[in-house]
Short mmCIF file of C-alpha atoms and ligand atoms in Angstrom, two decimals:
data_model
loop_
_atom_site.label_atom_id
_atom_site.label_comp_id
_atom_site.label_asym_id
_atom_site.label_seq_id
_atom_site.Cartn_x
_atom_site.Cartn_y
_atom_site.Cartn_z
CA UNK A 140 -22.45 13.46 27.43
CA UNK A 141 -19.64 15.24 25.59
CA UNK A 142 -18.01 12.16 24.15
CA UNK A 143 -21.09 11.38 22.07
CA UNK A 144 -20.96 14.74 20.37
CA UNK A 145 -21.87 14.23 16.76
CA UNK A 146 -20.42 17.54 15.65
CA UNK A 147 -16.91 16.15 16.25
CA UNK A 148 -16.44 18.47 19.19
CA UNK A 149 -14.95 15.64 21.22
CA UNK A 150 -11.21 16.11 21.13
CA UNK A 151 -8.99 13.18 20.28
CA UNK A 152 -6.07 12.17 22.47
CA UNK A 153 -3.79 13.39 19.71
CA UNK A 154 -5.29 16.86 20.11
CA UNK A 155 -5.38 16.76 23.89
CA UNK A 156 -1.71 15.80 24.15
CA UNK A 157 -0.86 19.08 22.45
CA UNK A 158 -3.09 21.24 24.63
CA UNK A 159 -0.35 22.59 26.86
CA UNK A 160 -2.09 25.97 26.86
CA UNK A 161 -5.21 24.44 28.46
CA UNK A 162 -3.75 23.31 31.78
CA UNK A 163 -6.48 23.36 34.41
CA UNK A 164 -9.30 22.69 31.97
CA UNK A 165 -11.80 19.95 32.76
CA UNK A 166 -12.41 17.49 29.97
CA UNK A 167 -13.68 14.05 29.14
CA UNK A 168 -11.43 11.60 27.32
CA UNK A 169 -12.80 8.35 25.96
CA UNK A 170 -10.48 5.52 25.00
CA UNK A 171 -9.20 2.02 25.63
CA UNK A 172 -6.93 1.04 28.48
CA UNK A 173 -3.50 0.01 27.26
CA UNK A 174 -1.93 -0.62 30.65
CA UNK A 175 -2.66 0.01 34.30
CA UNK A 176 -0.09 0.30 37.05
CA UNK A 177 -0.94 0.58 40.74
CA UNK A 178 0.65 2.11 43.81
CA UNK A 179 -1.02 2.19 47.18
CA UNK A 180 -2.78 5.50 46.62
CA UNK A 181 -2.82 5.89 42.86
CA UNK A 182 -3.51 3.95 39.69
CA UNK A 183 -1.76 5.07 36.49
CA UNK A 184 -3.75 4.27 33.39
CA UNK A 185 -2.38 4.60 29.87
CA UNK A 186 -5.34 5.46 27.67
CA UNK A 187 -5.34 5.25 23.89
CA UNK A 188 -8.01 6.17 21.35
CA UNK A 189 -6.19 5.29 18.13
CA UNK A 190 -5.77 8.90 17.02
CA UNK A 191 -2.02 8.61 17.58
CA UNK A 192 0.45 6.15 18.96
CA UNK A 193 0.87 8.07 22.19
CA UNK A 194 -1.28 7.29 25.22
CA UNK A 195 -2.52 9.88 27.64
CA UNK A 196 -1.66 9.11 31.23
CA UNK A 197 -4.59 9.12 33.60
CA UNK A 198 -3.90 9.58 37.30
CA UNK A 199 -6.64 7.85 39.25
CA UNK A 200 -6.52 8.78 42.91
CA UNK A 201 -7.93 5.90 44.92
CA UNK A 202 -9.73 8.40 47.14
CA UNK A 203 -11.73 9.60 44.15
CA UNK A 204 -12.14 6.49 41.99
CA UNK A 205 -13.71 3.48 43.66
CA UNK A 206 -12.03 0.07 43.79
CA UNK A 207 -14.65 -1.65 41.73
CA UNK A 208 -14.18 0.72 38.80
CA UNK A 209 -10.40 0.49 39.02
CA UNK A 210 -10.64 -3.27 39.05
CA UNK A 211 -12.60 -3.23 35.80
CA UNK A 212 -10.02 -1.05 34.01
CA UNK A 213 -8.13 -3.97 32.54
CA UNK A 214 -6.08 -3.94 29.35
CA UNK A 215 -8.48 -3.49 26.45
CA UNK A 216 -11.39 -2.15 28.51
CA UNK A 217 -13.05 1.00 27.21
CA UNK A 218 -13.92 3.96 29.39
CA UNK A 219 -14.46 7.69 29.48
CA UNK A 220 -12.32 9.63 31.92
CA UNK A 221 -13.45 13.01 33.16
CA UNK A 222 -10.88 15.09 34.94
CA UNK A 223 -8.47 17.99 34.92
CA UNK A 224 -5.69 18.47 32.40
CA UNK A 225 -2.49 18.95 34.38
CA UNK A 226 1.15 19.35 33.55
CA UNK A 227 2.86 15.99 33.65
CA UNK A 228 5.90 15.56 35.86
CA UNK A 229 6.75 12.37 33.98
CA UNK A 230 9.20 12.22 31.08
CA UNK A 231 7.95 12.04 27.50
CA UNK A 232 4.59 13.73 27.90
CA UNK A 233 3.60 17.32 28.48
CA UNK A 234 0.19 16.73 30.03
CA UNK A 235 -1.84 14.12 31.85
CA UNK A 236 -5.34 13.80 33.26
CA UNK A 237 -6.15 13.92 36.93
CA UNK A 238 -9.33 11.84 37.01
CA UNK A 239 -12.46 12.98 38.86
CA UNK A 240 -14.63 10.17 37.56
CA UNK A 241 -14.27 7.22 35.21
CA UNK A 242 -17.19 5.66 33.41
CA UNK A 243 -16.71 2.12 32.15
CA UNK A 244 -18.02 1.78 28.61
CA UNK A 245 -17.07 -1.84 27.97
CA UNK A 246 -15.34 -4.44 30.10
CA UNK A 247 -12.53 -6.54 28.69
CA UNK A 248 -12.28 -10.03 30.16
CA UNK A 249 -9.03 -11.85 30.85
CA UNK A 250 -9.15 -13.93 27.67
CA UNK A 251 -8.45 -10.78 25.60
CA UNK A 252 -5.65 -11.93 23.28
CA UNK A 253 -3.65 -8.69 23.38
CA UNK A 254 -2.46 -8.84 26.98
CA UNK A 255 1.23 -9.07 26.24
CA UNK A 256 3.21 -6.17 24.85
CA UNK A 257 4.78 -8.13 22.02
CA UNK A 258 3.18 -10.73 19.79
CA UNK A 259 4.48 -12.46 16.70
CA UNK A 260 3.19 -11.22 13.34
CA UNK A 261 1.94 -14.76 12.64
CA UNK A 262 -0.18 -14.74 15.78
CA UNK A 263 -1.54 -11.27 15.01
CA UNK A 264 -2.55 -12.39 11.50
CA UNK A 265 -4.81 -14.96 13.16
CA UNK A 266 -6.60 -12.17 15.00
CA UNK A 267 -6.95 -9.79 12.08
CA UNK A 268 -10.05 -8.26 13.68
CA UNK A 269 -8.07 -7.13 16.72
CA UNK A 270 -4.57 -6.49 15.46
CA UNK A 271 -5.27 -2.85 14.56
CA UNK A 272 -5.29 -2.25 18.33
CA UNK A 273 -1.55 -2.91 18.58
CA UNK A 274 1.06 -0.18 18.23
CA UNK A 275 2.46 -1.70 15.07
CA UNK A 276 -0.80 -2.08 13.19
CA UNK A 277 -2.15 1.24 14.37
CA UNK A 278 1.00 2.89 13.04
CA UNK A 279 0.76 1.03 9.73
CA UNK A 280 -2.87 2.10 9.35
CA UNK A 281 -2.08 5.74 10.06
CA UNK A 282 0.83 5.70 7.63
CA UNK A 283 -1.30 4.02 4.98
CA UNK A 284 -3.87 6.76 5.48
CA UNK A 285 -1.27 9.53 5.18
CA UNK A 286 0.20 7.97 2.06
CA UNK A 287 -3.24 7.81 0.47
CA UNK A 288 -3.60 11.50 1.14
CA UNK A 289 -0.11 12.21 -0.25
CA UNK A 290 -0.84 10.30 -3.44
CA UNK A 291 -4.02 12.24 -4.13
CA UNK A 292 -2.34 15.54 -3.23
CA UNK A 293 0.58 14.92 -5.53
CA UNK A 294 -1.57 14.18 -8.54
CA UNK A 295 -4.13 16.86 -7.83
CA UNK A 296 -1.38 19.46 -7.47
CA UNK A 297 -0.01 18.41 -10.83
CA UNK A 298 -3.27 18.58 -12.80
CA UNK A 299 -4.02 14.86 -12.93
CA UNK A 300 -7.66 13.78 -12.83
CA UNK A 301 -8.67 10.83 -10.71
CA UNK A 302 -10.58 8.27 -12.79
CA UNK A 303 -12.43 5.30 -11.32
CA UNK A 304 -11.63 2.47 -13.67
CA UNK A 305 -13.77 -0.68 -13.55
CA UNK A 306 -13.26 -3.54 -11.12
CA UNK A 307 -15.07 -6.04 -13.31
CA UNK A 308 -13.59 -6.39 -16.75
CA UNK A 309 -14.22 -8.50 -19.81
CA UNK A 310 -10.86 -7.91 -21.43
CA UNK A 311 -8.13 -10.32 -20.51
CA UNK A 312 -6.21 -7.06 -20.18
CA UNK A 313 -2.55 -7.51 -20.23
CA UNK A 314 -2.10 -10.97 -18.87
CA UNK A 315 -0.37 -9.26 -15.96
CA UNK A 316 -1.37 -12.11 -13.70
CA UNK A 317 -3.85 -14.92 -13.32
CA UNK A 318 -7.36 -13.49 -13.17
CA UNK A 319 -10.26 -14.26 -10.86
CA UNK A 320 -13.40 -15.07 -12.74
CA UNK A 321 -16.67 -13.24 -12.05
CA UNK A 322 -19.69 -15.38 -12.80
CA UNK A 323 -23.27 -16.14 -11.79
CA UNK A 324 -23.26 -19.53 -13.52
CA UNK A 325 -24.15 -22.41 -11.19
CA UNK A 326 -20.68 -23.91 -11.03
CA UNK A 327 -21.74 -26.47 -8.41
CA UNK A 328 -23.69 -28.22 -11.16
CA UNK A 329 -20.87 -27.82 -13.65
CA UNK A 330 -20.24 -30.69 -16.02
CA UNK A 331 -16.62 -30.30 -17.10
CA UNK A 332 -16.99 -32.39 -20.24
CA UNK A 333 -19.31 -29.90 -21.92
CA UNK A 334 -17.24 -26.75 -21.51
CA UNK A 335 -18.77 -23.49 -20.31
CA UNK A 336 -21.38 -21.60 -22.29
CA UNK A 337 -20.57 -18.05 -21.27
CA UNK A 338 -23.37 -16.63 -23.38
CA UNK A 339 -25.60 -17.78 -20.52
CA UNK A 340 -23.47 -15.98 -17.95
CA UNK A 341 -24.39 -12.62 -16.40
CA UNK A 342 -22.49 -10.49 -18.90
CA UNK A 343 -23.04 -12.82 -21.81
CA UNK A 344 -19.32 -13.44 -21.90
CA UNK A 345 -16.49 -14.34 -19.61
CA UNK A 346 -15.68 -11.64 -17.06
CA UNK A 347 -13.01 -11.21 -14.40
CA UNK A 348 -11.73 -8.97 -11.66
CA UNK A 349 -9.29 -6.43 -13.01
CA UNK A 350 -5.53 -7.00 -12.75
CA UNK A 351 -4.80 -3.37 -13.64
CA UNK A 352 -6.77 -0.26 -14.47
CA UNK A 353 -4.29 0.84 -17.09
CA UNK A 354 -6.06 0.08 -20.33
CA UNK A 355 -9.20 1.86 -19.15
CA UNK A 356 -7.12 4.72 -17.79
CA UNK A 357 -5.59 5.17 -21.23
CA UNK A 358 -9.01 5.94 -22.69
CA UNK A 359 -9.39 8.81 -20.24
CA UNK A 360 -5.78 9.96 -20.55
CA UNK A 361 -6.23 10.30 -24.30
CA UNK A 362 -9.14 12.61 -23.58
CA UNK A 363 -8.05 14.50 -20.50
CA UNK A 364 -4.27 14.53 -20.81
CA UNK A 365 -3.26 13.38 -17.35
CA UNK A 366 -5.20 10.92 -15.23
CA UNK A 367 -4.59 8.45 -12.43
CA UNK A 368 -6.45 5.55 -10.93
CA UNK A 369 -5.99 4.35 -7.38
CA UNK A 370 -8.00 1.29 -6.64
CA UNK A 371 -8.04 -2.39 -5.84
CA UNK A 372 -6.61 -4.91 -8.28
CA UNK A 373 -6.77 -8.67 -8.13
CA UNK A 374 -4.34 -11.37 -9.11
CA UNK A 375 -4.74 -15.06 -8.47
CA UNK A 376 -1.06 -15.28 -7.54
CA UNK A 377 -0.48 -18.75 -6.25
CA UNK A 378 2.97 -17.94 -5.01
CA UNK A 379 3.15 -17.46 -1.28
CA UNK A 380 5.68 -14.66 -1.15
CA UNK A 381 6.02 -11.78 1.28
CA UNK A 382 5.48 -9.34 -1.63
CA UNK A 383 2.35 -10.68 -3.32
CA UNK A 384 -1.31 -10.41 -2.39
CA UNK A 385 -4.38 -11.65 -4.25
CA UNK A 386 -6.06 -8.29 -3.62
CA UNK A 387 -3.90 -5.20 -3.53
CA UNK A 388 -4.16 -1.50 -4.32
CA UNK A 389 -2.48 0.04 -7.28
CA UNK A 390 -1.70 3.64 -8.19
CA UNK A 391 -1.64 4.11 -11.95
CA UNK A 392 -0.93 7.49 -13.53
CA UNK A 393 -1.21 7.80 -17.29
CA UNK A 394 0.07 10.85 -19.19
CA UNK A 395 -0.26 12.01 -22.74
CA UNK A 396 2.48 13.94 -24.55
CA UNK A 397 4.98 12.07 -22.43
CA UNK A 398 7.75 9.59 -23.24
CA UNK A 399 9.66 7.10 -21.11
CA UNK A 400 11.96 9.82 -19.74
CA UNK A 401 9.08 11.95 -18.56
CA UNK A 402 7.59 8.81 -17.07
CA UNK A 403 10.77 8.10 -15.08
CA UNK A 404 10.93 11.71 -13.90
CA UNK A 405 7.35 11.46 -12.72
CA UNK A 406 7.92 8.18 -10.89
CA UNK A 407 10.97 9.56 -9.11
CA UNK A 408 9.40 12.88 -8.17
CA UNK A 409 6.21 11.17 -7.06
CA UNK A 410 8.00 8.66 -4.82
CA UNK A 411 10.08 11.40 -3.23
CA UNK A 412 6.97 13.46 -2.62
CA UNK A 413 5.22 10.61 -0.84
CA UNK A 414 8.30 9.79 1.25
CA UNK A 415 8.71 13.45 2.27
CA UNK A 416 5.05 13.71 3.13
CA UNK A 417 5.22 10.71 5.44
CA UNK A 418 8.38 11.91 7.17
CA UNK A 419 6.81 15.30 7.74
CA UNK A 420 3.35 14.18 8.78
CA UNK A 421 3.86 10.87 10.55
CA UNK A 422 6.84 11.61 12.75
CA UNK A 423 5.69 9.68 15.80
CA UNK A 424 4.79 6.57 13.83
CA UNK A 425 7.98 6.74 11.77
CA UNK A 426 10.05 6.98 14.97
CA UNK A 427 8.40 3.75 16.04
CA UNK A 428 9.35 1.96 12.81
CA UNK A 429 12.82 3.47 13.00
CA UNK A 430 13.33 2.12 16.48
CA UNK A 431 11.51 -1.20 16.54
CA UNK A 432 10.96 -2.41 12.98
CA UNK A 433 13.79 -1.29 10.67
CA UNK A 434 16.61 0.51 12.40
CA UNK A 435 17.77 3.63 10.58
CA UNK A 436 14.88 3.69 8.12
CA UNK A 437 14.29 7.42 8.55
CA UNK A 438 17.86 8.21 7.49
CA UNK A 439 17.56 5.76 4.59
CA UNK A 440 14.43 7.43 3.30
CA UNK A 441 15.96 10.88 3.67
CA UNK A 442 18.94 9.73 1.62
CA UNK A 443 16.59 8.46 -1.08
CA UNK A 444 14.77 11.80 -1.16
CA UNK A 445 18.05 13.65 -1.63
CA UNK A 446 19.71 11.42 -4.23
CA UNK A 447 19.07 10.88 -7.91
CA UNK A 448 17.74 7.45 -8.76
CA UNK A 449 20.18 5.42 -10.82
CA UNK A 450 18.86 4.79 -14.35
CA UNK A 451 20.28 1.90 -16.32
CA UNK A 452 19.20 -0.25 -19.21
CA UNK A 453 18.21 -3.88 -18.80
CA UNK A 454 21.30 -4.78 -20.83
CA UNK A 455 23.54 -2.96 -18.36
CA UNK A 456 21.73 -4.60 -15.44
CA UNK A 457 22.40 -8.03 -16.94
CA UNK A 458 26.07 -7.12 -17.41
CA UNK A 459 26.28 -6.03 -13.76
CA UNK A 460 24.75 -9.29 -12.63
CA UNK A 461 26.96 -11.38 -14.88
CA UNK A 462 30.02 -9.59 -13.56
CA UNK A 463 29.07 -10.42 -10.00
CA UNK A 464 30.75 -13.12 -7.97
CA UNK A 465 27.44 -14.02 -6.31
CA UNK A 466 25.91 -17.34 -7.24
CA UNK A 467 22.26 -16.62 -7.95
CA UNK A 468 19.55 -19.22 -7.63
CA UNK A 469 18.29 -18.22 -11.08
CA UNK A 470 21.21 -17.94 -13.52
CA UNK A 471 21.54 -14.69 -15.44
CA UNK A 472 21.68 -14.18 -19.18
CA UNK A 473 20.25 -11.59 -21.55
CA UNK A 474 16.56 -12.35 -22.01
CA UNK A 475 15.67 -13.61 -18.53
CA UNK A 476 13.07 -11.92 -16.40
CA UNK A 477 14.84 -10.45 -13.38
CA UNK A 478 14.01 -12.28 -10.17
CA UNK A 479 13.80 -10.53 -6.84
CA UNK A 480 17.26 -11.81 -5.83
CA UNK A 481 18.67 -9.98 -8.88
CA UNK A 482 16.70 -6.84 -8.14
CA UNK A 483 17.88 -6.82 -4.54
CA UNK A 484 21.47 -7.38 -5.57
CA UNK A 485 21.38 -4.42 -7.96
CA UNK A 486 19.75 -2.03 -5.49
CA UNK A 487 21.57 -3.15 -2.34
CA UNK A 488 25.00 -4.23 -3.53
CA UNK A 489 25.71 -2.44 -6.81
CA UNK A 490 23.87 0.89 -6.66
CA UNK A 491 22.94 1.23 -3.00
CA UNK A 492 19.55 2.85 -3.57
CA UNK A 493 16.61 2.90 -5.97
CA UNK A 494 17.35 1.88 -9.55
CA UNK A 495 15.20 2.40 -12.63
CA UNK A 496 15.76 -0.25 -15.27
CA UNK A 497 14.65 0.47 -18.83
CA UNK A 498 14.47 -1.18 -22.23
CA UNK A 499 13.63 -4.76 -21.38
CA UNK A 500 13.43 -7.53 -24.00
CA UNK A 501 9.98 -7.39 -25.57
CA UNK A 502 9.39 -11.10 -24.91
CA UNK A 503 9.19 -10.61 -21.15
CA UNK A 504 7.03 -7.48 -21.16
CA UNK A 505 3.42 -6.66 -22.03
CA UNK A 506 2.24 -6.12 -25.62
CA UNK A 507 1.32 -2.46 -25.11
CA UNK A 508 4.85 -1.29 -24.33
CA UNK A 509 6.43 0.79 -27.08
CA UNK A 510 8.85 -1.09 -29.30
CA UNK A 511 12.31 0.43 -29.62
CA UNK A 512 14.05 0.95 -32.98
CA UNK A 513 16.16 -2.17 -32.36
CA UNK A 514 12.99 -4.26 -32.68
CA UNK A 515 14.15 -6.30 -29.68
CA UNK A 516 13.48 -4.17 -26.63
CA UNK A 517 10.55 -2.12 -25.36
CA UNK A 518 10.40 1.18 -23.50
CA UNK A 519 9.61 -0.39 -20.17
CA UNK A 520 10.77 1.10 -16.90
CA UNK A 521 10.73 -0.75 -13.60
CA UNK A 522 11.61 1.03 -10.38
CA UNK A 523 13.45 -1.22 -7.94
CA UNK A 524 14.26 -0.46 -4.33
CA UNK A 525 16.48 -2.08 -1.70
CA UNK A 526 14.84 -4.72 0.54
CA UNK A 527 11.98 -5.32 -1.92
CA UNK A 528 12.94 -5.22 -5.57
CA UNK A 529 10.24 -4.01 -7.91
CA UNK A 530 7.71 -1.47 -6.65
CA UNK A 531 6.80 0.19 -9.94
CA UNK A 532 6.31 -1.27 -13.39
CA UNK A 533 5.62 1.11 -16.26
CA UNK A 534 6.35 2.05 -19.84
CA UNK A 535 5.87 4.37 -22.70
CA UNK A 536 2.90 2.91 -24.60
CA UNK A 537 2.92 1.75 -28.19
CA UNK A 538 1.14 4.54 -30.05
CA UNK A 539 1.61 3.25 -33.60
CA UNK A 540 -1.51 1.43 -34.77
CA UNK A 541 0.17 -1.16 -36.99
CA UNK A 542 2.94 -1.97 -34.55
CA UNK A 543 0.38 -2.47 -31.80
CA UNK A 544 -1.64 -4.86 -33.97
CA UNK A 545 1.51 -6.89 -34.61
CA UNK A 546 2.35 -6.94 -30.91
CA UNK A 547 -1.16 -8.10 -30.01
CA UNK A 548 -0.90 -10.95 -32.51
CA UNK A 549 2.61 -11.87 -31.38
CA UNK A 550 1.33 -12.10 -27.83
CA UNK A 551 -1.27 -14.63 -28.99
CA UNK A 552 -4.14 -12.27 -28.24
CA UNK A 553 -7.19 -11.51 -30.36
CA UNK A 554 -7.05 -8.26 -32.29
CA UNK A 555 -10.88 -8.01 -32.15
CA UNK A 556 -10.88 -8.05 -28.35
CA UNK A 557 -8.85 -4.86 -28.36
CA UNK A 558 -10.90 -2.89 -30.87
CA UNK A 559 -11.50 -0.03 -28.47
CA UNK A 560 -7.89 0.04 -27.32
CA UNK A 561 -6.75 0.19 -30.95
CA UNK A 562 -9.18 3.03 -31.62
CA UNK A 563 -7.08 5.20 -29.28
CA UNK A 564 -4.24 4.78 -31.82
CA UNK A 565 -6.53 5.35 -34.78
CA UNK A 566 -8.04 8.64 -33.67
CA UNK A 567 -5.45 11.27 -32.78
CA UNK A 568 -2.79 8.97 -31.37
CA UNK A 569 -0.22 10.66 -29.13
CA UNK A 570 2.92 9.59 -27.31
CA UNK A 571 1.85 8.56 -23.83
CA UNK A 572 3.21 6.74 -20.83
CA UNK A 573 2.33 5.59 -17.36
CA UNK A 574 3.11 3.15 -14.58
CA UNK A 575 1.64 1.01 -11.86
CA UNK A 576 2.81 1.32 -8.29
CA UNK A 577 1.87 -1.40 -5.84
CA UNK A 578 0.60 0.60 -2.88
CA UNK A 579 1.36 -2.11 -0.32
CA UNK A 580 4.90 -2.52 -1.66
CA UNK A 581 5.46 1.19 -1.11
CA UNK A 582 4.12 0.88 2.45
CA UNK A 583 6.54 -2.00 3.07
CA UNK A 584 9.32 0.18 1.80
CA UNK A 585 8.37 3.16 3.95
CA UNK A 586 7.74 1.27 7.18
CA UNK A 587 10.32 -1.50 6.94
CA UNK A 588 7.62 -4.07 7.65
CA UNK A 589 8.67 -7.46 6.34
CA UNK A 590 5.48 -9.02 5.02
CA UNK A 591 2.93 -7.51 2.65
CA UNK A 592 0.11 -9.20 4.60
CA UNK A 593 0.83 -6.86 7.46
CA UNK A 594 0.42 -3.56 5.62
CA UNK A 595 -3.11 -4.06 4.30
CA UNK A 596 -6.00 -4.17 6.78
CA UNK A 597 -7.31 -7.50 5.49
CA UNK A 598 -4.88 -9.62 3.54
CA UNK A 599 -6.18 -11.92 0.84
CA UNK A 600 -3.84 -14.57 -0.47
CA UNK A 601 -4.08 -18.20 -1.53
CA UNK A 602 -6.14 -20.13 1.06
CA UNK A 603 -6.41 -17.08 3.23
CA UNK A 604 -9.60 -15.02 3.32
CA UNK A 605 -10.72 -14.78 6.94
CA UNK A 606 -12.22 -11.63 8.49
P1 ATP B 250 6.15 -8.95 -9.75
O1 ATP B 250 7.09 -9.37 -10.82
O2 ATP B 250 6.83 -8.44 -8.52
O3 ATP B 250 5.10 -9.97 -9.46
P2 ATP B 250 4.65 -7.64 -11.78
O4 ATP B 250 5.70 -7.47 -12.81
O5 ATP B 250 3.69 -8.74 -11.89
O6 ATP B 250 5.36 -7.70 -10.33
P3 ATP B 250 3.17 -5.31 -12.62
O7 ATP B 250 2.22 -6.10 -13.42
O8 ATP B 250 4.16 -4.47 -13.30
O9 ATP B 250 3.90 -6.26 -11.56
O10 ATP B 250 2.33 -4.44 -11.56
C1 ATP B 250 2.73 -3.14 -11.13
C2 ATP B 250 3.07 -3.11 -9.66
O11 ATP B 250 2.06 -3.71 -8.87
C3 ATP B 250 4.32 -3.89 -9.29
O12 ATP B 250 5.45 -3.12 -9.51
C4 ATP B 250 4.12 -4.16 -7.84
O13 ATP B 250 4.47 -3.02 -7.06
C5 ATP B 250 2.63 -4.33 -7.72
N1 ATP B 250 2.20 -5.72 -7.66
C6 ATP B 250 2.14 -6.61 -8.67
N2 ATP B 250 1.64 -7.79 -8.29
C7 ATP B 250 1.35 -7.64 -6.97
C8 ATP B 250 0.78 -8.50 -5.98
N3 ATP B 250 0.39 -9.73 -6.28
N4 ATP B 250 0.61 -8.01 -4.74
C9 ATP B 250 0.98 -6.76 -4.44
N5 ATP B 250 1.53 -5.90 -5.32
C10 ATP B 250 1.71 -6.33 -6.58
MN1 MN B 251 3.47 -10.44 -10.74
#
């Protein structure tokens, strides 16, 4: 049977929908029934195989297809339709299939949860194993796939090497977030009064899931010039926000011979590249988001691609916020960490587009960020966007050995734990910089989806790890 062809000869519905030159050809199309509509003589079946949002319309003549088969073609049922590709008289599609025979592959009983056209996101989260079959989640998955491709293309075209940094780490890295512990110790027999003897643990010391690949990426950057990691990161974030996951994917480029300005240029060019790629390659799915999820998002993204990102210092950002008439939940003064309400205000109300904020107070940023001459601020750069706030956090790195030692101590960390990281500053230290982009935050931005749990196939957050 053709649809079991292992050499990928079976055409997808995406391909078939474009085969206007093959009118009259006989072919077999496997897929799932989205809807079925009956007249006296004909059944119209919308068939989808996931390759694109569009369905192919199947015309099932009741003379040719028996009642029993038609009866079994319920929403969600799988089948393989063999028939002739014909020009479609209907609007919105060039071709359709005139069925000669339909083979049922799998029935779909009436308790199938996806009968209705529209379901709430909350309900769909409870059926995470089925939600990819909806238009919304199919589109998100295809866009996520295209963005993955765009990210690799961008870096590969610009001479970055992809490095797989470790998932399990023994360094309490950067304190970027609460870490998940990795252990084989029998914690069910744990006696809290005695403390934990980690020398008996699998690695002979305490180990965790990584919160960022950056420090490891730096070791490769300082050998290969330009590298990037793109992998899962883990933070035991207890906050239940629409922008935080416990497991999320992060894109982290790291570049030698580069300062904070080069870093900002890269972030801006990179974001624009990914946005352009999605608009060019995911037109159908983007039209869906534009129409049903976030009206006007295509125009918004085009405007972002064509405009320069605003670049301001943290000090200026604080001045802008202080000058505002808005009463923020978290009051503003120099030294505070910007909350998402502040970030949204700056991007949506003051600058109306992405904003890069630089030179944050050293107290609220990680120890590895390069100290400015003022001794008070570091060369950090966060990229903020409307609707979301922060999507990128980055910096020029401290490349002076002694300053870095001081910063490690000031942060209350152990100098000895960072011996290998310090070595990078001891042997041929160079100016270098990089950033971390939360992949799911970028998908939220591109699609207009409201909750980060809906742009990753399987969301992990506090008290939520089903499927
Ligand atoms: P936030 O203040 O929003 O929690 P952060 O300052 O902790 O972010 P960084 O440590 O700079 O974030 O991480 C780099 C990027 O990773 C962020 O800009 C964001 O896009 C993403 N990110 C951070 N934490 C999460 C999370 N829990 N879930 C999803 N993405 C995240
Ligand atoms: Mn955080």
